[in-house]
mmCIF file of C-alpha atoms in Angstrom:
data_model
loop_
_atom_site.group_PDB
_atom_site.id
_atom_site.type_symbol
_atom_site.label_atom_id
_atom_site.label_comp_id
_atom_site.label_asym_id
_atom_site.label_seq_id
_atom_site.Cartn_x
_atom_site.Cartn_y
_atom_site.Cartn_z
ATOM 1 C CA MET A 1 -1.783 -3.527 -3.782
ATOM 2 C CA GLU A 2 -0.215 -0.122 -3.190
ATOM 3 C CA ALA A 3 -2.531 2.737 -2.168
ATOM 4 C CA LEU A 4 -1.846 6.472 -2.365
ATOM 5 C CA VAL A 5 -4.085 9.138 -0.825
ATOM 6 C CA ALA A 6 -4.506 12.321 -2.861
ATOM 7 C CA ASP A 7 -3.804 15.498 -0.854
ATOM 8 C CA LYS A 8 -6.776 17.699 -1.837
ATOM 9 C CA GLU A 9 -9.371 15.048 -2.560
ATOM 10 C CA GLU A 10 -11.047 12.261 -0.642
ATOM 11 C CA ILE A 11 -9.810 9.720 -3.185
ATOM 12 C CA THR A 12 -7.410 6.905 -2.460
ATOM 13 C CA TRP A 13 -5.430 5.833 -5.520
ATOM 14 C CA HIS A 14 -4.921 2.057 -5.727
ATOM 15 C CA LEU A 15 -2.313 0.436 -7.927
ATOM 16 C CA ALA A 16 -4.484 -1.768 -10.113
ATOM 17 C CA CYS A 17 -2.091 -3.247 -12.693
ATOM 18 C CA ARG A 18 0.585 -2.502 -15.250
ATOM 19 C CA VAL A 19 -0.381 -0.841 -18.540
ATOM 20 C CA ASP A 20 0.655 -4.017 -20.377
ATOM 21 C CA ASP A 21 -1.871 -6.076 -18.360
ATOM 22 C CA VAL A 22 -4.824 -4.433 -20.147
ATOM 23 C CA PRO A 23 -5.429 -5.299 -23.813
ATOM 24 C CA THR A 24 -5.225 -2.428 -26.290
ATOM 25 C CA ASP A 25 -8.792 -1.280 -27.042
ATOM 26 C CA GLY A 26 -10.088 -3.770 -24.501
ATOM 27 C CA GLY A 27 -10.641 -4.389 -20.820
ATOM 28 C CA ALA A 28 -9.452 -6.313 -17.785
ATOM 29 C CA CYS A 29 -10.813 -6.889 -14.304
ATOM 30 C CA VAL A 30 -9.068 -6.104 -11.014
ATOM 31 C CA LEU A 31 -10.111 -6.626 -7.412
ATOM 32 C CA ILE A 32 -9.771 -3.568 -5.150
ATOM 33 C CA ASN A 33 -11.009 -3.761 -1.567
ATOM 34 C CA GLY A 34 -13.137 -6.785 -2.481
ATOM 35 C CA HIS A 35 -14.807 -4.923 -5.376
ATOM 36 C CA GLN A 36 -14.470 -6.050 -9.010
ATOM 37 C CA ILE A 37 -13.535 -3.087 -11.197
ATOM 38 C CA ALA A 38 -13.295 -3.175 -14.991
ATOM 39 C CA ILE A 39 -10.414 -1.195 -16.520
ATOM 40 C CA PHE A 40 -10.523 -0.174 -20.180
ATOM 41 C CA HIS A 41 -7.671 1.033 -22.365
ATOM 42 C CA PHE A 42 -9.405 2.882 -25.182
ATOM 43 C CA ALA A 43 -6.203 3.253 -27.209
ATOM 44 C CA ARG A 44 -7.996 4.582 -30.315
ATOM 45 C CA ARG A 45 -8.947 7.605 -28.203
ATOM 46 C CA GLY A 46 -5.815 7.636 -26.035
ATOM 47 C CA GLU A 47 -7.978 7.284 -22.911
ATOM 48 C CA TRP A 48 -8.370 5.044 -19.850
ATOM 49 C CA TYR A 49 -11.606 4.305 -17.975
ATOM 50 C CA ALA A 50 -12.729 2.252 -14.978
ATOM 51 C CA THR A 51 -16.236 1.098 -14.037
ATOM 52 C CA ASP A 52 -18.011 -1.521 -11.985
ATOM 53 C CA ASN A 53 -17.423 -4.923 -13.539
ATOM 54 C CA GLU A 54 -20.997 -5.952 -12.739
ATOM 55 C CA CYS A 55 -23.683 -5.340 -15.331
ATOM 56 C CA PRO A 56 -26.774 -4.294 -13.346
ATOM 57 C CA HIS A 57 -29.137 -5.794 -15.928
ATOM 58 C CA ARG A 58 -28.542 -9.412 -14.833
ATOM 59 C CA GLN A 59 -25.960 -8.881 -12.065
ATOM 60 C CA GLN A 60 -23.241 -10.623 -14.090
ATOM 61 C CA MET A 61 -19.545 -9.802 -13.593
ATOM 62 C CA ALA A 62 -18.858 -9.296 -17.273
ATOM 63 C CA LEU A 63 -18.303 -5.693 -18.336
ATOM 64 C CA SER A 64 -14.499 -6.068 -18.501
ATOM 65 C CA ARG A 65 -15.093 -8.569 -21.331
ATOM 66 C CA GLY A 66 -17.428 -6.223 -23.215
ATOM 67 C CA MET A 67 -16.731 -4.444 -26.474
ATOM 68 C CA ILE A 68 -15.796 -0.772 -26.312
ATOM 69 C CA GLY A 69 -16.688 1.827 -28.913
ATOM 70 C CA SER A 70 -18.283 5.246 -29.318
ATOM 71 C CA GLN A 71 -21.840 6.485 -29.718
ATOM 72 C CA ASN A 72 -22.055 10.127 -30.827
ATOM 73 C CA ASP A 73 -18.502 10.623 -29.522
ATOM 74 C CA GLU A 74 -19.490 9.106 -26.139
ATOM 75 C CA PRO A 75 -17.086 6.289 -25.153
ATOM 76 C CA LYS A 76 -19.082 3.201 -24.198
ATOM 77 C CA VAL A 77 -18.880 -0.461 -23.254
ATOM 78 C CA ALA A 78 -21.443 -3.089 -24.257
ATOM 79 C CA CYS A 79 -22.176 -5.995 -21.924
ATOM 80 C CA PRO A 80 -21.143 -9.177 -23.760
ATOM 81 C CA PHE A 81 -24.350 -11.006 -22.745
ATOM 82 C CA HIS A 82 -27.347 -8.747 -23.406
ATOM 83 C CA LYS A 83 -25.692 -5.742 -25.108
ATOM 84 C CA LYS A 84 -26.725 -3.097 -22.597
ATOM 85 C CA THR A 85 -24.359 -0.203 -23.326
ATOM 86 C CA PHE A 86 -22.938 2.120 -20.700
ATOM 87 C CA SER A 87 -21.083 5.425 -20.920
ATOM 88 C CA LEU A 88 -17.497 5.003 -19.800
ATOM 89 C CA ARG A 89 -17.525 8.650 -18.647
ATOM 90 C CA ASN A 90 -20.537 8.694 -16.321
ATOM 91 C CA GLY A 91 -21.928 5.130 -16.207
ATOM 92 C CA GLN A 92 -25.314 6.034 -17.696
ATOM 93 C CA CYS A 93 -26.978 3.220 -19.647
ATOM 94 C CA LEU A 94 -27.268 4.473 -23.214
ATOM 95 C CA ASN A 95 -30.045 2.123 -24.317
ATOM 96 C CA ASP A 96 -32.146 1.731 -21.139
ATOM 97 C CA ASP A 97 -32.759 4.499 -18.608
ATOM 98 C CA GLY A 98 -33.298 1.982 -15.818
ATOM 99 C CA TYR A 99 -29.626 1.089 -15.337
ATOM 100 C CA GLN A 100 -26.448 2.867 -14.189
ATOM 101 C CA ILE A 101 -22.927 1.723 -13.285
ATOM 102 C CA THR A 102 -20.320 3.388 -11.109
ATOM 103 C CA THR A 103 -17.294 4.936 -12.791
ATOM 104 C CA PHE A 104 -13.901 5.553 -11.188
ATOM 105 C CA PRO A 105 -11.084 7.986 -12.000
ATOM 106 C CA VAL A 106 -7.976 6.487 -13.606
ATOM 107 C CA LYS A 107 -4.433 7.747 -13.795
ATOM 108 C CA VAL A 108 -1.462 6.181 -15.524
ATOM 109 C CA THR A 109 2.002 6.880 -14.148
ATOM 110 C CA ASP A 110 5.320 5.205 -15.037
ATOM 111 C CA GLY A 111 3.595 2.262 -16.721
ATOM 112 C CA ASN A 112 1.243 1.663 -13.767
ATOM 113 C CA VAL A 113 -2.543 2.039 -13.809
ATOM 114 C CA TYR A 114 -4.141 3.522 -10.675
ATOM 115 C CA ILE A 115 -7.847 3.536 -9.820
ATOM 116 C CA GLY A 116 -9.279 6.215 -7.539
ATOM 117 C CA VAL A 117 -11.745 4.985 -4.926
ATOM 118 C CA GLU A 118 -13.507 7.289 -2.448
#
C-alpha cells in the first residue's frame, strides 16, 4: 500500500482502497500495518469514516459488516452481533458507556480512499 506523510501533522496517509471497493451506505475492511480498519461510505450524508474493525464488546472483527445510520444526527455503526452502536465521528459507544473504538481520518482523492494513521 502507498503511504503519504502529511507536512504539518504527525499523520501518515495510507492508500486503503478505491472508492468503488466500499459499498454505498456500507462498509469494508482493510489491513493497514497489521491493523484491521473498517471504512464506511455514508453516501446518504456524503461522508466517509474509518474506525477499528474490532467491536470491543466481544472482541469480534465485525464492525465493517455493521449497519450504519444516524442517532440524533450522529452518524453511527451497529455491531452486527450484539447491536452495540458506536459514533463514527468519535468512537463513543452510544448505548453503553463502557466501550469505545478508535476512529481515523479519511480523505478521498482521485477515486482513492486514504486512511490517516498516527
